[in-house]
Coordinates of C-alpha atoms in Angstrom, one line a residue:
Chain D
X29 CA 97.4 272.3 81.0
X30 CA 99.3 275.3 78.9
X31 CA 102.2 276.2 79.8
X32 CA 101.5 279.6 81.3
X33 CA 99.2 277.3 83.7
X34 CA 101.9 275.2 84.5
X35 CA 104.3 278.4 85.3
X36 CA 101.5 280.0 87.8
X37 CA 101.3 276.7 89.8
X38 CA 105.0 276.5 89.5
X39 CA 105.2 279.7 91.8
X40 CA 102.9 277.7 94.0
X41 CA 105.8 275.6 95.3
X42 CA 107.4 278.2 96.9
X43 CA 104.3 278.9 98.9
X44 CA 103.7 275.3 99.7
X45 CA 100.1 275.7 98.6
X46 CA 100.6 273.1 95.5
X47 CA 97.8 270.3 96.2
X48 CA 99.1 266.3 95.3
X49 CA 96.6 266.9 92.5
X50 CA 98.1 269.5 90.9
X51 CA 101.6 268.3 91.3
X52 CA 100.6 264.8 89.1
X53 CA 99.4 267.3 86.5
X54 CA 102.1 269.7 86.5
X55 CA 104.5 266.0 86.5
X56 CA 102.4 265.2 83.0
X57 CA 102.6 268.4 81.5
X58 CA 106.4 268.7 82.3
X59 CA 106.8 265.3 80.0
X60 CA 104.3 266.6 77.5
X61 CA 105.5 270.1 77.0
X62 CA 108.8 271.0 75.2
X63 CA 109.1 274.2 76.1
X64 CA 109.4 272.5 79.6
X65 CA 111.8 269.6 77.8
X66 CA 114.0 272.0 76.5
X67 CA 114.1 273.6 79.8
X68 CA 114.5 270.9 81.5
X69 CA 117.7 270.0 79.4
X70 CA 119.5 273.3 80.4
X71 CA 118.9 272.3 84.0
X72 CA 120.6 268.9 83.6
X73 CA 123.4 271.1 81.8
X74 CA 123.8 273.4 84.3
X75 CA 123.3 270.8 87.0
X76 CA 125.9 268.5 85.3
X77 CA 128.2 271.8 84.6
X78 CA 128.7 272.9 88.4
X79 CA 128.1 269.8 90.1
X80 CA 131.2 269.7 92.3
X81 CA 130.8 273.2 92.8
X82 CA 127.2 272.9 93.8
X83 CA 128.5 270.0 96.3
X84 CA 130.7 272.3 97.5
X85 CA 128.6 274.5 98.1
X86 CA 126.3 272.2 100.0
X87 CA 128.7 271.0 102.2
X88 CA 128.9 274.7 103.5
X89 CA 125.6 274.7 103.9
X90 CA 125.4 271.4 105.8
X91 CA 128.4 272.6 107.7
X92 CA 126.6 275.7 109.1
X93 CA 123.0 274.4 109.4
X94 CA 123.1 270.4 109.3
X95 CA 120.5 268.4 107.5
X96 CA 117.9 266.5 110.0
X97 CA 116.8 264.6 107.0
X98 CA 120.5 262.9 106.6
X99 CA 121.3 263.2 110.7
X100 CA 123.6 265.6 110.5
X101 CA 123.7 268.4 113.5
X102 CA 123.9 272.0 113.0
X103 CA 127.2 273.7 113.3
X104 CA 125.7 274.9 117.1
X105 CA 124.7 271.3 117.8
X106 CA 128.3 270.1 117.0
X107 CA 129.5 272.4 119.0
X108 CA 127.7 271.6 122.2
X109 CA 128.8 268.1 121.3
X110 CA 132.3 268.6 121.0
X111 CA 133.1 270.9 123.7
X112 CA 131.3 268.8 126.2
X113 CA 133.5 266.0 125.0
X114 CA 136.8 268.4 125.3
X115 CA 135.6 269.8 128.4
X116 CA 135.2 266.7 130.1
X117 CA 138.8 265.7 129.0
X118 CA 139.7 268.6 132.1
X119 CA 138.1 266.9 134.5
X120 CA 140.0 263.7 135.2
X121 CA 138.5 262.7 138.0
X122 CA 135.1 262.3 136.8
X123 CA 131.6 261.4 138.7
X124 CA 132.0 258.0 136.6
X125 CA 135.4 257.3 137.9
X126 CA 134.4 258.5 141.2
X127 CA 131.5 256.0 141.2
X128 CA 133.5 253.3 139.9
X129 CA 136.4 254.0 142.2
X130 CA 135.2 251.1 144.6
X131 CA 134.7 248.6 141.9
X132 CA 137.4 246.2 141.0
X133 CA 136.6 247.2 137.3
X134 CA 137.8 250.2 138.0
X135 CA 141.6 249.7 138.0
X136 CA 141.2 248.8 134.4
X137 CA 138.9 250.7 132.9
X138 CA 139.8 254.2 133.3
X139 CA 137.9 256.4 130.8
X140 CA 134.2 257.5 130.3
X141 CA 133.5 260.8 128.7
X142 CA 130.4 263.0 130.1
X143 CA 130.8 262.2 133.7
X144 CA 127.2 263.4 134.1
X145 CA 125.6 260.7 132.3
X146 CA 124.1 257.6 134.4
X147 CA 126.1 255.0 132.7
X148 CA 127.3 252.4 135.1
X149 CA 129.7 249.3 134.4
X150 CA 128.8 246.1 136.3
X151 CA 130.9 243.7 134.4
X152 CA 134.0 243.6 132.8
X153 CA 135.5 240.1 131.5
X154 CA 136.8 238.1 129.1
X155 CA 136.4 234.4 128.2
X156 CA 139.9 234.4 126.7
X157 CA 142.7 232.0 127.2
X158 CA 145.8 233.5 128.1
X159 CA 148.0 231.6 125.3
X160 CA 145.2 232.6 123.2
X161 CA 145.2 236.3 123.8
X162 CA 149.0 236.1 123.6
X163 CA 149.3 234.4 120.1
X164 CA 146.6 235.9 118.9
X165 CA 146.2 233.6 116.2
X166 CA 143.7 233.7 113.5
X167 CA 142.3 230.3 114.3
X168 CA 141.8 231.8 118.3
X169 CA 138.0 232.8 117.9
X170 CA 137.7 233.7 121.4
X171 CA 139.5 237.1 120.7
X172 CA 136.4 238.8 122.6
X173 CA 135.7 240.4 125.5
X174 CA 132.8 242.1 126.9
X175 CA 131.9 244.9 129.3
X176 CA 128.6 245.2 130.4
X177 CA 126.4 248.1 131.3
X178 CA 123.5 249.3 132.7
X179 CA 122.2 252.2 131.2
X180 CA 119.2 255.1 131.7
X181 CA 118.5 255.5 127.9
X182 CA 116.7 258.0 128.3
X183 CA 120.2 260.0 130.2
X184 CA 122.8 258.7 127.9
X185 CA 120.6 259.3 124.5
X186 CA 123.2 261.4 122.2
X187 CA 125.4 261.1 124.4
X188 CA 129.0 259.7 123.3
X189 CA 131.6 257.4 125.5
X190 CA 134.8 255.8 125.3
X191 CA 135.8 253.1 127.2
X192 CA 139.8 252.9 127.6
X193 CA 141.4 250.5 129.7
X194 CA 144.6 251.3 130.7
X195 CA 147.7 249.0 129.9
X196 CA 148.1 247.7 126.6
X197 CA 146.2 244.5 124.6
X198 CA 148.8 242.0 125.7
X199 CA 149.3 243.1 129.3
X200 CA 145.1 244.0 129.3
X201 CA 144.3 240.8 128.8
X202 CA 146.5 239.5 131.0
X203 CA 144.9 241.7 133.8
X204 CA 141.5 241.1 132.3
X205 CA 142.2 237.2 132.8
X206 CA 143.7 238.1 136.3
X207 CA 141.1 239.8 137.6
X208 CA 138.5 236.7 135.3
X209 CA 139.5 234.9 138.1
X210 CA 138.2 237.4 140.8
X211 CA 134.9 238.0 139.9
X212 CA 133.5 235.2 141.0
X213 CA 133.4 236.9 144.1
X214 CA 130.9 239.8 142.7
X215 CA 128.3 239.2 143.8
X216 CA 125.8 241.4 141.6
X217 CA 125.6 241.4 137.9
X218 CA 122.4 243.3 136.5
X219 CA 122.2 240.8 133.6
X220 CA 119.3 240.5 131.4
X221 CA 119.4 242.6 128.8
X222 CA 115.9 242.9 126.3
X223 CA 118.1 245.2 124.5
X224 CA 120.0 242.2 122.8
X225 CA 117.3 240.1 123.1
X226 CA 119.3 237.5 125.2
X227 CA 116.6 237.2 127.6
X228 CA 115.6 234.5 125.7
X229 CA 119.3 233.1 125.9
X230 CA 118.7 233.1 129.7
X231 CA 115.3 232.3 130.3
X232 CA 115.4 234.9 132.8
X233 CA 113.4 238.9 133.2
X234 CA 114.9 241.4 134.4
X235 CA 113.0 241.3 137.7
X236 CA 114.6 238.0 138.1
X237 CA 118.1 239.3 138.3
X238 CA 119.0 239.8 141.9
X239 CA 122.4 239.7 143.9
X240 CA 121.9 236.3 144.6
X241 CA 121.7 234.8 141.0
X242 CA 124.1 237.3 139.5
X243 CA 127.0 235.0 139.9
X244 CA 125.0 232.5 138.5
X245 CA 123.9 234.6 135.3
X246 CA 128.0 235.4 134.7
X247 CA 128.8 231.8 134.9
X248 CA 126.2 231.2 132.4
X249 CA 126.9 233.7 130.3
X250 CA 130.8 233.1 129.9
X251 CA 130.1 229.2 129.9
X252 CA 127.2 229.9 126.8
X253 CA 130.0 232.1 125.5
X254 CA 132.9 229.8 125.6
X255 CA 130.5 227.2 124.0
X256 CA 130.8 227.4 120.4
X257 CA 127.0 227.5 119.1
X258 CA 126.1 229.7 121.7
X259 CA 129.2 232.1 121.1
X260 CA 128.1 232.2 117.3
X261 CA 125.0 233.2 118.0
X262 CA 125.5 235.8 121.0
X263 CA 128.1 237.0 118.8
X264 CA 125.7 237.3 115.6
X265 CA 122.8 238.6 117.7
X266 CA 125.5 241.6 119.4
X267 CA 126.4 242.2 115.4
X268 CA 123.0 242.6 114.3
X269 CA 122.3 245.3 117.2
X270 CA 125.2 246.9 116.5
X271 CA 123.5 249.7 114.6
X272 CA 121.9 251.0 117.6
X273 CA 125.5 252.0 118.9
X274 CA 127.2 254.1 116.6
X275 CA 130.8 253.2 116.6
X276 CA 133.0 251.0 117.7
X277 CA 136.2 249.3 119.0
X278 CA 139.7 251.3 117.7
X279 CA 142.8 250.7 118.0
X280 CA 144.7 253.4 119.4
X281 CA 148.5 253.3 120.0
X282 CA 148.7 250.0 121.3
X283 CA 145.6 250.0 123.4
X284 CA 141.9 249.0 122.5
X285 CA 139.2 251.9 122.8
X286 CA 135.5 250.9 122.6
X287 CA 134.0 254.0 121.8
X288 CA 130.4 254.3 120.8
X289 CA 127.0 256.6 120.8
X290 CA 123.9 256.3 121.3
X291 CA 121.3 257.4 118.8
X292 CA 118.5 260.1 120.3
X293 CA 115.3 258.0 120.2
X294 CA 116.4 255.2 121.3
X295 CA 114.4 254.3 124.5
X296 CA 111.3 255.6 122.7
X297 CA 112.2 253.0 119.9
X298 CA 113.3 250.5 122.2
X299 CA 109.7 251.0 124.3
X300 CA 111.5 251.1 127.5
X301 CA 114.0 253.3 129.5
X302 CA 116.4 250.8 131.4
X303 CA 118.7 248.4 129.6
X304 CA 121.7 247.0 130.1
X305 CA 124.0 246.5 127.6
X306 CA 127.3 244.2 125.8
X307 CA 130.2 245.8 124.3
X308 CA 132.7 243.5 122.5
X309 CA 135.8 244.6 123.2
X310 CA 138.2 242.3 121.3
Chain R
X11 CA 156.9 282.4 126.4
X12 CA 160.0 281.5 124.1
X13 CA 159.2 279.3 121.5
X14 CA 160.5 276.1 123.3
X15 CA 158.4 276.6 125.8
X16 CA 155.5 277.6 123.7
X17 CA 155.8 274.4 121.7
X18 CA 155.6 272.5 125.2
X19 CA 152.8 273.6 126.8
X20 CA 150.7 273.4 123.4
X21 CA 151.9 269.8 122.9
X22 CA 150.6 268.7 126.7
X23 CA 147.4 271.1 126.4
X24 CA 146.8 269.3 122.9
X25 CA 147.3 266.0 124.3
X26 CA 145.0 266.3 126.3
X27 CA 142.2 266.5 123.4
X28 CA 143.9 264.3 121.2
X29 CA 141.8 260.5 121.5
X30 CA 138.6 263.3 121.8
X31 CA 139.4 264.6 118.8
X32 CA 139.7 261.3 117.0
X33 CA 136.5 260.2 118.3
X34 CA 135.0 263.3 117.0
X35 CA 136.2 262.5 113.4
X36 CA 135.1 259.2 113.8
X37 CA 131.7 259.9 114.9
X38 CA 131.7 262.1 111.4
X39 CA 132.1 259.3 110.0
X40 CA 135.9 259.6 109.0
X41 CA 137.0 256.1 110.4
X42 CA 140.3 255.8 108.0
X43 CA 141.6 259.4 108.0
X44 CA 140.8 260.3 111.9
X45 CA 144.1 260.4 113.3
X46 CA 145.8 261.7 110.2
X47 CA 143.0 264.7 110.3
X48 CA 143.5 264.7 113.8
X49 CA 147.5 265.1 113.4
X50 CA 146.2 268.3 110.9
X51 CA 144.6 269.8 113.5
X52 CA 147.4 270.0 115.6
X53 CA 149.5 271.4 112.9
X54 CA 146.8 274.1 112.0
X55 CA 145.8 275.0 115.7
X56 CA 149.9 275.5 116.7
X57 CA 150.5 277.7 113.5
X58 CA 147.6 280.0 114.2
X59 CA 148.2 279.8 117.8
X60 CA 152.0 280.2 118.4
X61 CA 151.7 283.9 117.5
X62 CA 150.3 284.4 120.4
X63 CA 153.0 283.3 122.6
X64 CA 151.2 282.8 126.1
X65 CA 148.6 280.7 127.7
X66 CA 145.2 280.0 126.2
X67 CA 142.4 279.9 128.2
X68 CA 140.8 276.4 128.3
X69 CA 137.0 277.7 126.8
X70 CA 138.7 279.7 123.9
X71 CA 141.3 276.4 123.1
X72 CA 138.4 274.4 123.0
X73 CA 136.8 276.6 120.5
X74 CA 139.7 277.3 118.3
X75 CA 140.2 273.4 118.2
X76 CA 136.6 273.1 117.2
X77 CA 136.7 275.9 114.3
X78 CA 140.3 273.9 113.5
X79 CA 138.0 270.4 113.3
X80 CA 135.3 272.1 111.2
X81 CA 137.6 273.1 108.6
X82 CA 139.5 270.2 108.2
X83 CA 136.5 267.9 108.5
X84 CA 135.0 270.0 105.7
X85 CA 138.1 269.7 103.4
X86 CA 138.2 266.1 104.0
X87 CA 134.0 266.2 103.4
X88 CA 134.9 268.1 99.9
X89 CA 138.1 265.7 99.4
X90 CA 135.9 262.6 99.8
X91 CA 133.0 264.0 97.6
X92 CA 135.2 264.5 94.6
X93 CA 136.6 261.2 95.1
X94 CA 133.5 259.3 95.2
X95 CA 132.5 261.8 91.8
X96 CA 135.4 260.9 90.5
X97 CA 134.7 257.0 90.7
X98 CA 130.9 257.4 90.2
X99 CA 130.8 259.8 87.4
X100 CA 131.5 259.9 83.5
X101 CA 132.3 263.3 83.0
X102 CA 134.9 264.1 81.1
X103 CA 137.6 266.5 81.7
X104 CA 136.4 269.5 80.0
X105 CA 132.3 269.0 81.9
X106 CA 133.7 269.5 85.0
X107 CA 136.3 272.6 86.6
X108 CA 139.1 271.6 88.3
X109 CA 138.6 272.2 91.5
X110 CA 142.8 271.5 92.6
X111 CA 143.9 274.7 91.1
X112 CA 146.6 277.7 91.2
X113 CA 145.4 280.4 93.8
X114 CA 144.0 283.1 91.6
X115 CA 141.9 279.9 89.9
X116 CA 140.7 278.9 93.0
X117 CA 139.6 282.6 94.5
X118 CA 137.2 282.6 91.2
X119 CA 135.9 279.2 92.1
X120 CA 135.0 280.0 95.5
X121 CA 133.2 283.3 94.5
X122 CA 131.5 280.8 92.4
X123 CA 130.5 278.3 95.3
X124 CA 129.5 281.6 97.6
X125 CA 127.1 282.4 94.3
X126 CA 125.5 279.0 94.9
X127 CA 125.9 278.8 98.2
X128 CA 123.3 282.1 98.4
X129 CA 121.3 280.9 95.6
X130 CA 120.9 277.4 97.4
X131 CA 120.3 279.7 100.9
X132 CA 117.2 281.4 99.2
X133 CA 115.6 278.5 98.5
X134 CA 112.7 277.8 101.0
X135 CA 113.7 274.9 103.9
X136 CA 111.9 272.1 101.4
X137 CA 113.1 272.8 98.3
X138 CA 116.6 273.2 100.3
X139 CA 116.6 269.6 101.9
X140 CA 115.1 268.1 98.5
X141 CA 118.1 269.3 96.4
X142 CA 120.5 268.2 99.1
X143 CA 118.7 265.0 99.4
X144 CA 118.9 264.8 95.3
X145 CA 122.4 266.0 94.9
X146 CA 124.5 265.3 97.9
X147 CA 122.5 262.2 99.6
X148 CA 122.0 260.9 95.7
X149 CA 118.2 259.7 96.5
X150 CA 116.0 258.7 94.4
X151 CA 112.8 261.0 94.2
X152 CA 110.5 258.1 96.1
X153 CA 113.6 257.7 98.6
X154 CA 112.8 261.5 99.3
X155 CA 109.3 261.1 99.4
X156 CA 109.5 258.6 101.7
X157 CA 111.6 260.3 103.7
X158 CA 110.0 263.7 104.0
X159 CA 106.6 262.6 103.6
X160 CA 105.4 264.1 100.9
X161 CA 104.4 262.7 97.1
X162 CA 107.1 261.9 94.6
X163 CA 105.2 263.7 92.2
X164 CA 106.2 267.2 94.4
X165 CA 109.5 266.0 95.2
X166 CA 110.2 265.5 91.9
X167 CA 108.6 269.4 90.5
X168 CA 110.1 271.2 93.3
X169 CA 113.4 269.7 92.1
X170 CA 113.3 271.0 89.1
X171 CA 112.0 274.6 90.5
X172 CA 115.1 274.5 92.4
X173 CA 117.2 273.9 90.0
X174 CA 115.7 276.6 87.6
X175 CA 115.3 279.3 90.2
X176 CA 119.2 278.5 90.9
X177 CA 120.5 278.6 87.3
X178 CA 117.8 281.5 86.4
X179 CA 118.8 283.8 89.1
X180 CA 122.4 283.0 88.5
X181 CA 122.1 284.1 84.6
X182 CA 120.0 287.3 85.7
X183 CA 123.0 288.2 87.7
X184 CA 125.0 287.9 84.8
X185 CA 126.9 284.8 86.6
X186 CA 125.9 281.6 84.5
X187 CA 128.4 279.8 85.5

């Protein structure tokens, strides 16, 4: 291929009509040629020259009109996002709390962002000792606790949530372990969740979940938790499917905050719209 | 509104938005400097904002706090990029400008990045994504290919087209940077 060749199908690119054929020839004539060497070795000059410049640039561009490739929204995407966010910080009595209102949960979680979305808590606990959530020492490795929800994927895809409770760690954990004692008296826990493959854990589908064994399924849960093998490896599996949650637990003055979203896609990657769902909270 | 009272009502409307704001840095992906960008915010929005003295509706606050997050989140963006150059890179000091710079310096360097900026914008969508998959993202050409589909062979010729068109058009216009 001459050079002049390689320029006319060089033009090609910008009409997207360059075949894979003629890009693996234009790829050995660009390593053959050195009027295209010499080229080439401004390029990496130039390139090299402005680079922070060129970044700079970029992230103006990315700022304005996102990248899909890298996941990053458009400047009108991120803005959707974040005044639904801020706008349902106005509205503090939110269809969550509302729904929540009559569950004992309720009193100590307090916060859930996009009060349209179909998220529902059913379970909020902790396995924790009292004198180990008040020393908090390093050898305590029951510093977990975990809220539990049923979720519509297919509602809450995208969407973003925090989860605040109320009162402090110290004093939250103290009310978590008070109101421990309480649930055994709920009487329904949706809990099997294919989502974190613990199904296995339990033996159990999620047809097999009803009012009657939901007691049951808690018990089991916090006594598989509480038991060290089992803990490691709930706690390993929940790690593992972390990525599917983007975010996490933050501290924020003096109180806990789970916050987390949840990827678009999801349920279509997942093969399946209802799940329910662990968050750590430690 | 007097001042006093200005201050007040700013400091309980931005409270309001504070933990949101947070989140929002931290779903950016700015774990470590959230709250500190989030405290920046609240600097920025009350010195643009006090001049007006009176109530805010809630739809334009919101939207003031959002143009407030996009420029900090893209100085911190810019801030972090350089940083990770700076660890990454060999370039010596006279390869690459100084980008922290007196005021007159810096108005010349961001005519320079608008130059880019257009030169990058006239670039056609794939040639666009490729160099900031290349540049920014730092893949690899098969990474690309992978990614958008296409053969590593084109991935790696449109590249170069980008780069030339950029640094061609740029000397054309007298501007080589």
């Amino acid at each position: 291929m001459t050079h002049h060749e390689y320029l006319m199908l060089l033009l090609k690119i910008d009409t997207g009509e360059l075949s894979d054929r003629q890009s693996i020839e234009m790829d050995k004539h660009t390593n053959e040629c050195p009027i295209c060497f010499s080229l080439k070795i401004q390029d990496q000059e130039f390139m090299k020259k402005n680079h922070p410049l060129i970044i700079d640039a970029i992230i103006d561009i990315l700022a304005e009109d996102g990248c899909e490739s890298l996941g990053i929204p458009s400047k009108k995407e991120d803005y959707k996002f974040f005044s639904d966010m801020m706008s349902a910080a106005e509205d503090n009595t939110s269809s969550f709390e509302k729904n929540s209102s009559s569950h004992p949960v309720s009193s100590i979680i307090n916060s859930c962002i996009s009060p349209d979305l179909a998220l529902t808590i059913k379970s909020f606990f902790s396995p924790l000792s009292l004198s180990a959530a008040r020393t908090r020492s390093p050898e305590s490795t029951l510093s977990k606790s975990l809220a539990i929800f049923e979720v519509n994927l297919s509602k809450v895809e995208g969407a973003f949530f925090t989860v605040k409770p109320q009162v402090s760690v110290t004093k939250n954990i103290m009310r978590i372990n008070g109101i421990d004692k309480s649930f055994k008296g709920i009487s329904v826990i949706n809990l099997v969740i294919p989502f974190l493959k613990l199904k296995t854990i339990f033996s159990l589908s999620t047809d097999e979940i009803n009012s009657e064994n939901g007691v049951f399924i808690e018990k089991q849960l916090k006594d598989l938790f509480l038991t060290a093998d089992y803990r490691d490896s709930i706690l390993t599996e929940l790690q593992s499917y972390s990525g599917y949650l983007e975010g996490g637990i933050v501290e924020y003055e003096d109180t806990f905050v789970a916050e987390f979203s949840i990827p678009p896609g999801l349920s279509k990657f997942l093969g399946s719209e209802k799940y329910c769902f662990i968050l750590l909270i430690n | 509104m007097n001042d006093n009272e200005f201050k007040k009502y700013y400091e309980e409307e931005f409270a309001k938005y504070k933990i949101r704001i947070i989140f929002y840095f931290r779903k950016w992906g700015f774990s470590d400097s959230s709250e500190d960008m989030t405290q920046e915010v609240s600097l920025r929005a009350y010195e643009a904002l006090k001049k007006t003295s009176k109530i805010i509706p809630t739809n334009k606050f919101i939207s003031y706090l959002f143009d407030t997050c996009k420029s900090v989140r893209v100085d911190e963006w810019r801030k972090k990029s350089r940083q990770i150059k700076t660890l990454s890179t060999d370039y010596s000091e006279n390869d690459v400008p100084n980008l922290d710079v007196p005021t007159e310096d810096a108005i010349y360097l961001n005519e320079q990045r608008t130059l880019l900026y257009s030169e990058i914008m006239r670039l056609n969508q794939i040639q666009r994504t490729i160099l900031i998959l290349r540049i920014y993202a730092e893949f690899s050409n098969a990474e690309i290919a992978n990614r958008l589909g296409i053969p590593s062979n084109r991935v790696r010729q449109s590249f170069l087209y980008a780069t030339r068109k950029i640094r061609k058009n740029l000397e054309r216009k007298g501007k080589s940077l």
